[in-house]
Short mmCIF file of C-alpha atoms and ligand atoms in Angstrom, two decimals:
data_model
loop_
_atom_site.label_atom_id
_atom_site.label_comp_id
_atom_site.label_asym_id
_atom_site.label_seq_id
_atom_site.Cartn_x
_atom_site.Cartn_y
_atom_site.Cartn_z
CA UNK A 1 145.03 206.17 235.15
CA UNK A 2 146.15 208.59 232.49
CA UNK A 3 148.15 205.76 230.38
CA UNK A 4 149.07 201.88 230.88
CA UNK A 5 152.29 201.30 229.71
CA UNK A 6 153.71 199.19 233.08
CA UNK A 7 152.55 197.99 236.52
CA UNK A 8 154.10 201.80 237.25
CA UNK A 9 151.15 203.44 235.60
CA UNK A 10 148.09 201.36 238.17
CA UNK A 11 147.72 203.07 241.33
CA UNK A 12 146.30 199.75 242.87
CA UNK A 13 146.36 196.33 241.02
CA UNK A 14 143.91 194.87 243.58
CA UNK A 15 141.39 196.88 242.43
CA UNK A 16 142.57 196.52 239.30
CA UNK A 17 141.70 192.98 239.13
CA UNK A 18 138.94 193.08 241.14
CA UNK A 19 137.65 195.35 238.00
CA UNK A 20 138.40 192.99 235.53
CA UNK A 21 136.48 190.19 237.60
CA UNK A 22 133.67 192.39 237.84
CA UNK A 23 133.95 193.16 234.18
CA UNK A 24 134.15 189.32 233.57
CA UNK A 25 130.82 189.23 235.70
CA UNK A 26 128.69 191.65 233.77
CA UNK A 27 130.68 192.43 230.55
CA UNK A 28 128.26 195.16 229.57
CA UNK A 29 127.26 196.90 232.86
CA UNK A 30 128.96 200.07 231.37
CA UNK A 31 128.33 199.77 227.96
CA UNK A 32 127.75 203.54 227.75
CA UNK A 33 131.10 204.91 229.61
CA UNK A 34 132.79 204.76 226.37
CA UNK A 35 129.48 206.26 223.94
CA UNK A 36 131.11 208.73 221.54
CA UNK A 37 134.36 207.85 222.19
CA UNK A 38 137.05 205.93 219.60
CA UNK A 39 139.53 203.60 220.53
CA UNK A 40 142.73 203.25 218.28
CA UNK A 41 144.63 200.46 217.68
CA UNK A 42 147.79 200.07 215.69
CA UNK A 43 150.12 197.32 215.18
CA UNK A 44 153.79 197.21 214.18
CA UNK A 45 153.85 193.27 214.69
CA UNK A 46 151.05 190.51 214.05
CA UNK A 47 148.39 189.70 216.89
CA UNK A 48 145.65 187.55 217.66
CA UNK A 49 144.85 187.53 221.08
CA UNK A 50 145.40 191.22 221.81
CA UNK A 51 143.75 192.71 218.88
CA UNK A 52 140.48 190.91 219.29
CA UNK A 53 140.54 191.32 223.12
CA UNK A 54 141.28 195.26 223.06
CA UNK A 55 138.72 195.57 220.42
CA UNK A 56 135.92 193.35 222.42
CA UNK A 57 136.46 195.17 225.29
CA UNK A 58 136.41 198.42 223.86
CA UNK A 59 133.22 197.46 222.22
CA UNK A 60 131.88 196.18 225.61
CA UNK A 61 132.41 199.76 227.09
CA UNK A 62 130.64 201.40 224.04
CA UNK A 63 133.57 202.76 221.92
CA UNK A 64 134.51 202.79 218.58
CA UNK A 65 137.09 200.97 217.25
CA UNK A 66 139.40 201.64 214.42
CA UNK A 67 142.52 198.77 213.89
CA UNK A 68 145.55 199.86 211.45
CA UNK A 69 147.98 197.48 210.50
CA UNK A 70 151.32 199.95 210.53
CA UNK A 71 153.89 197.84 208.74
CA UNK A 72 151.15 197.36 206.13
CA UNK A 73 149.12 200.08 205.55
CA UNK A 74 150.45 203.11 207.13
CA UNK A 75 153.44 205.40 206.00
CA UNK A 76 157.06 204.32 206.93
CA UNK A 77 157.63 206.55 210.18
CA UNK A 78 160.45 208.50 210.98
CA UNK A 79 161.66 208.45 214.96
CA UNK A 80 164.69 210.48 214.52
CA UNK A 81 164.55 214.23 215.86
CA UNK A 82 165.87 216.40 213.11
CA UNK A 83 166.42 213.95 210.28
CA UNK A 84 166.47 214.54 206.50
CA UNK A 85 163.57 212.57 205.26
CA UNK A 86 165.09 211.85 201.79
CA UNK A 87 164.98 208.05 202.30
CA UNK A 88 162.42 205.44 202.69
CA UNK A 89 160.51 207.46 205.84
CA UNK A 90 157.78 209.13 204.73
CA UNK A 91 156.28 210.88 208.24
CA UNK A 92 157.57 211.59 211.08
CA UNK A 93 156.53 210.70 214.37
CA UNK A 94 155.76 214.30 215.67
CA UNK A 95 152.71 214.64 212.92
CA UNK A 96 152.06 211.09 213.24
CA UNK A 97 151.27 210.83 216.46
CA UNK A 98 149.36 214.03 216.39
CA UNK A 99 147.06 213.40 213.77
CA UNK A 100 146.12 209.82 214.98
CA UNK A 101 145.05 211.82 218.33
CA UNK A 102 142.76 213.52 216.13
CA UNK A 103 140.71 210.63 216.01
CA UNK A 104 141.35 208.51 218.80
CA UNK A 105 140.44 208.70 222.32
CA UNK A 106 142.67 205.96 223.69
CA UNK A 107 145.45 204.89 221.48
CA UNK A 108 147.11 201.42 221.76
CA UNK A 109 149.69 200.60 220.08
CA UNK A 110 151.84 196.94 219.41
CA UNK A 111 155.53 197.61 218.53
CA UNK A 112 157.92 194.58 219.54
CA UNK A 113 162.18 195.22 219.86
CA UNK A 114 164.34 194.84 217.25
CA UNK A 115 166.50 192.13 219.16
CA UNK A 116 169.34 194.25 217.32
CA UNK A 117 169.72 197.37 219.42
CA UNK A 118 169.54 196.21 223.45
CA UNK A 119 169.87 199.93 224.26
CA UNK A 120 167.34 201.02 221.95
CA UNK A 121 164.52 198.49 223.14
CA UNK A 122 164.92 198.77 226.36
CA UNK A 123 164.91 202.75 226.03
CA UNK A 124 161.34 201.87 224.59
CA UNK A 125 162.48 204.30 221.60
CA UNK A 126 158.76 204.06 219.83
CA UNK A 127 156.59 203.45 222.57
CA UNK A 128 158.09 206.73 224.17
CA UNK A 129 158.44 208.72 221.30
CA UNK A 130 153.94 207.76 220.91
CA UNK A 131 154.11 208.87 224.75
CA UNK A 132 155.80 212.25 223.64
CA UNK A 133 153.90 213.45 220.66
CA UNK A 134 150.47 211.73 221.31
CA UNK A 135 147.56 214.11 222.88
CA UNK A 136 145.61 211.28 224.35
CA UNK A 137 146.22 208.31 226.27
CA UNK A 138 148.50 205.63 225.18
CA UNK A 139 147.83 201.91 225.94
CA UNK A 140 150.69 199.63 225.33
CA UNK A 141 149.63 196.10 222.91
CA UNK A 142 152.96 194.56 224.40
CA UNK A 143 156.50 196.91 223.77
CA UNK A 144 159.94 196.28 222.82
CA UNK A 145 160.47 195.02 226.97
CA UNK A 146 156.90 195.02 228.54
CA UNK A 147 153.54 193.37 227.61
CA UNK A 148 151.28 194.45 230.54
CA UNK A 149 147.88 193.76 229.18
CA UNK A 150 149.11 189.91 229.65
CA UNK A 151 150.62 190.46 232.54
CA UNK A 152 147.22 191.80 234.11
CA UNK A 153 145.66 188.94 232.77
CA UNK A 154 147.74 186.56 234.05
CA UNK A 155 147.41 188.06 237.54
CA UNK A 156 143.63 187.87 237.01
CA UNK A 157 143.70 184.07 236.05
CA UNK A 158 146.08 183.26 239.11
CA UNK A 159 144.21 185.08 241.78
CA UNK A 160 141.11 183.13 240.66
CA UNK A 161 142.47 180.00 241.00
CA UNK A 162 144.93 180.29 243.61
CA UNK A 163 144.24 178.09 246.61
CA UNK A 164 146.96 179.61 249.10
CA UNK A 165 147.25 183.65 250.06
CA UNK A 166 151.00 183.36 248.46
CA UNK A 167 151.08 181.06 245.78
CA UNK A 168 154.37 179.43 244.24
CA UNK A 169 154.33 180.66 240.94
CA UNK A 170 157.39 179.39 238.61
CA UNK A 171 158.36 180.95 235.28
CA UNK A 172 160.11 178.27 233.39
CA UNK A 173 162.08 179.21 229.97
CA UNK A 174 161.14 177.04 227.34
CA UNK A 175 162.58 176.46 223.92
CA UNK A 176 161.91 178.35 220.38
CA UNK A 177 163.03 177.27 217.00
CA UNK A 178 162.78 181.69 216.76
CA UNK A 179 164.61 184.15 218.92
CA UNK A 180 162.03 186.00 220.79
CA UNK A 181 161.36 189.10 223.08
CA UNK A 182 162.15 189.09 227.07
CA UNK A 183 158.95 191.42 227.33
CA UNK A 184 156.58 188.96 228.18
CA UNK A 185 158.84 187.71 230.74
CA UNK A 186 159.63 190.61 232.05
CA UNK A 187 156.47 192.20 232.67
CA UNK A 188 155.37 188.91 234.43
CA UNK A 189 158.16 188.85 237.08
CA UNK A 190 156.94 192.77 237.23
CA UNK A 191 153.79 191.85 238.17
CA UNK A 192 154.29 189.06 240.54
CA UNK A 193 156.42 190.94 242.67
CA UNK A 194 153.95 194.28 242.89
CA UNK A 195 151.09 191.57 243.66
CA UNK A 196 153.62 189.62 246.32
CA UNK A 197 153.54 186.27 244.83
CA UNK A 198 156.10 183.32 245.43
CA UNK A 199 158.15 183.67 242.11
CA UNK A 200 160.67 182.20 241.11
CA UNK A 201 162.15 181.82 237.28
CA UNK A 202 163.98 178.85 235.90
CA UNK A 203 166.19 179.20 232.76
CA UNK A 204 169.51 177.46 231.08
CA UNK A 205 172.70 179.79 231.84
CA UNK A 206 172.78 182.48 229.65
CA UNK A 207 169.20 183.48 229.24
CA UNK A 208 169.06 185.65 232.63
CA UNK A 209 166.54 188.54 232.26
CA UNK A 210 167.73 192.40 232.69
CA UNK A 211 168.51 193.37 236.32
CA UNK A 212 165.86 195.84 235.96
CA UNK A 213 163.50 193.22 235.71
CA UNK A 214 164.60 190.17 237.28
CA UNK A 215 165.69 192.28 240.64
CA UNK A 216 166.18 189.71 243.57
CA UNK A 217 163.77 186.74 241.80
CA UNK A 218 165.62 183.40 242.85
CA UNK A 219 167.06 181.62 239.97
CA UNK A 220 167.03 177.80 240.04
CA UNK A 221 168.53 176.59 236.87
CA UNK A 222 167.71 172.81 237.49
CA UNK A 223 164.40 173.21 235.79
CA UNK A 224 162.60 170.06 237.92
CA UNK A 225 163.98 171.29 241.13
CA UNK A 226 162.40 174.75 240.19
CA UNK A 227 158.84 173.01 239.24
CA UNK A 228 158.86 170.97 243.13
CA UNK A 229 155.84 171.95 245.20
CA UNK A 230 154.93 174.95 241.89
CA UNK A 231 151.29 175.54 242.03
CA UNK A 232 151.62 177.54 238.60
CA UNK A 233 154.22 176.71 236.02
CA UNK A 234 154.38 180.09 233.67
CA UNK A 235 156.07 178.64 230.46
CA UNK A 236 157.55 181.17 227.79
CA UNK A 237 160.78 181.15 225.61
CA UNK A 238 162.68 184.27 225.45
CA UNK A 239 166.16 185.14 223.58
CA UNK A 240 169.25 186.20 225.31
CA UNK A 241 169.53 189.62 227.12
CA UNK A 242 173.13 189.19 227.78
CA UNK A 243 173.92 188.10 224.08
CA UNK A 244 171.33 190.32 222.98
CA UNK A 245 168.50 188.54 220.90
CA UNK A 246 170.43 185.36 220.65
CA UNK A 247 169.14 181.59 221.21
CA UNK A 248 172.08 180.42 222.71
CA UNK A 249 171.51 176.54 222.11
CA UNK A 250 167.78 174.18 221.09
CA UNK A 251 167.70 172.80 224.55
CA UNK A 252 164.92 171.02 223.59
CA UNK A 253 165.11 169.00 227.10
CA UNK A 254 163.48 172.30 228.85
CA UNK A 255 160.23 171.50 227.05
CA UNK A 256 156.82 171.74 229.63
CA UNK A 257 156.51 167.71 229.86
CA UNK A 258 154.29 165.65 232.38
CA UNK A 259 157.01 163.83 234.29
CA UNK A 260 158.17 167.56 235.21
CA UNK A 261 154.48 168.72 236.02
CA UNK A 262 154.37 165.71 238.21
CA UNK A 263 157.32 166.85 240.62
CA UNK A 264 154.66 170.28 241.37
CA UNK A 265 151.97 170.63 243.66
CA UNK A 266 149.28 169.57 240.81
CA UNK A 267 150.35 172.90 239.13
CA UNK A 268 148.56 174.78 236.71
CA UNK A 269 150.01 175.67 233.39
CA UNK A 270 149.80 178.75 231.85
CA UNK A 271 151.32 180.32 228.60
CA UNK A 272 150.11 183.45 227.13
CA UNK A 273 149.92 181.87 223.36
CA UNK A 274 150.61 181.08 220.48
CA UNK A 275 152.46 178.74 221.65
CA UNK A 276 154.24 175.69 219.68
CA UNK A 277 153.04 172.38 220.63
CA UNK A 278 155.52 169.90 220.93
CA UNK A 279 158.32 172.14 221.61
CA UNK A 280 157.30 174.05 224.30
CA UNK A 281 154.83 172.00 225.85
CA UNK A 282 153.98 168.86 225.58
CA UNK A 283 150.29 167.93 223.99
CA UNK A 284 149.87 166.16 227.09
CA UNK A 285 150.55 168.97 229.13
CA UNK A 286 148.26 171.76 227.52
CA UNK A 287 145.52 169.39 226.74
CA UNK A 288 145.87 168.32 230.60
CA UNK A 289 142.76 169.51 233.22
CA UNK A 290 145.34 171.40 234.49
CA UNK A 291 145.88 173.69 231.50
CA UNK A 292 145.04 177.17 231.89
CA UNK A 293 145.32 178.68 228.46
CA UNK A 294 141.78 179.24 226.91
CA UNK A 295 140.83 180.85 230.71
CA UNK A 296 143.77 182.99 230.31
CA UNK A 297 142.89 184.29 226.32
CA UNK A 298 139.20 184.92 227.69
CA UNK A 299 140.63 187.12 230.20
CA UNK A 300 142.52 189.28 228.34
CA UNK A 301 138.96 191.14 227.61
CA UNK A 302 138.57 191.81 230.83
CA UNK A 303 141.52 193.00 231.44
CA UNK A 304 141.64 195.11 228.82
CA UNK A 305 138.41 196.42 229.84
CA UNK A 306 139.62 197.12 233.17
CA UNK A 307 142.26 199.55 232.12
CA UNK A 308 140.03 200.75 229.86
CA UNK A 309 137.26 201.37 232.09
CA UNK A 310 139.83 203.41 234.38
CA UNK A 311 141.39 205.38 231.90
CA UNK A 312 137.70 206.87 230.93
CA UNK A 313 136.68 207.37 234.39
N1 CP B 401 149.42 186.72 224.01
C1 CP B 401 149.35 187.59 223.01
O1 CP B 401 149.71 188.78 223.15
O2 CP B 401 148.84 187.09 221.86
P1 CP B 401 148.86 187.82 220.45
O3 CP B 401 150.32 188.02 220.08
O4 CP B 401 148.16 186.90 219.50
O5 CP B 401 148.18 189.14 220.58
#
């Protein structure tokens, strides 16, 4: 695997995951694959989750890690080909890049849309332009429409608790006092289709996913109706595509609550966090048996040391 940027960029996500379990199994069996080596990480937008999970796993494999806060601490960088840098950009992207593959064996790199510009996000305008002028291999923290480090983790958590071959997975919309990004979204349908899993998504009118990503996924937008016989509810607010970066109205009625957990097939719940309790899911719901959350943060190390693990082999 020369980068991990999609579900595109794994040859086999069965093996994949089988990686990550056995990672999960013996988190330093190959603590001296990555000896010598440095692992990058740079973030446009905050993180929790991801930034100490990369950096674990990197550390489980033996590498180096070096963390820079962009918006902070680096210079403002210039994307535009042939621009007159007499503004506030102080380097552009074609030395950038370069130089940070100077010191970095695996870059990753965190850089959410704009919710502005629909056709630049989903042209993945930075994450491309990294692609382009980086010398090494790129690892993408979550991008303007894709965040596939979850989405492998997600898959992981599923598969081991899963009690049928084809599970019914459901991803429900849920509401967000803050207009967020369709990549988490996205990259989940993504995923559950490559690994062949009963999805389906559940949303209020107006908050249908790009055609790129939602493909042929039925729609149900009776959110109960959707949750009957679910054995995993996948809960996550995202903004309009359609009215680009919009929250179209609070429907605070599509909150994750336990008299629509009880119409499922004892369904777990999963949401890749933070999350906001109480508007989004009911305390009763994520504090339930059935909650899968903390599983699902502890396996985004091994995740990322799966795909880290094949890009240095
Ligand atoms: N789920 C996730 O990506 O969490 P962070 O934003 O905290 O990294």
């Amino acid at each position: 695997m020369k980068n991990f940027t999609s579900v595109n960029d794994v040859p086999n996500i069965e093996k994949l995951v089988q990686d990550a379990l056995n990672a999960k199994a013996n988190p330093l069996k190959m603590n001296d694959l990555g000896k010598g080596k440095t692992m990058g990480l740079l973030f446009f937008n905050p993180s929790l989750r991801t930034r100490l999970s990369t950096h674990k796993a990197a550390l489980n494999l033996g590498m180096s890690v070096m963390t820079m806060d962009m918006d902070k601490h680096g210079w403002k960088l210039e994307f535009e080909d042939g621009a007159v840098m007499n503004a506030n950009t102080a380097e552009h992207i074609r030395e950038g890049a370069a130089v940070i593959s100077q010191y970095c064996d695996i870059i990753g790199i965190r850089t959410f849309p704009t919710l502005t510009d629909r056709k630049q996000d989903y042209s993945e305008h930075i994450l491309n332009q990294f692609m382009q002028y980086a010398t090494v291999p790129i690892v993408s923290l979550e991008s303007a429409t894709r965040h596939p480090l979850q989405s492998l983790t997600d898959l992981i958590t599923i598969r081991e608790h899963q009690k049928t071959e084809r599970p019914k997975v459901v991803l429900s919309w849920a509401p967000h006092p803050k207009a967020l990004p369709q990549a988490v979204a996205n990259s989940f349908l993504e995923w559950m289709i490559a690994a062949n899993m009963e999805v389906s998504v559940t949303h209020p009118e107006g908050y249908e996913l790009s055609p790129e990503f939602a493909q042929n996924v039925p729609i149900e937008y009776n959110q109960k109706k959707a949750f009957e016989g679910a054995d995993f509810i996948y809960t996550k607010n995202w903004s309009s595509y359609n009215d680009y970066g919009k929250i179209l109205a609070q429907n605070s009625n599509w909150m994750i609550t336990p008299d629509k957990m009880a119409v499922t097939n004892e369904a777990y719940f999963m949401h890749c966090l933070p999350v906001r309790r109480n508007v989004v899911v009911a305390d009763a719901v994520i504090d339930s048996k059935q909650s899968l959350v903390i599983q699902q943060a502890n396996n985004r190390t091994y995740a990322a040391q799966a795909v880290l693990k094949n890009i240095l082999t």
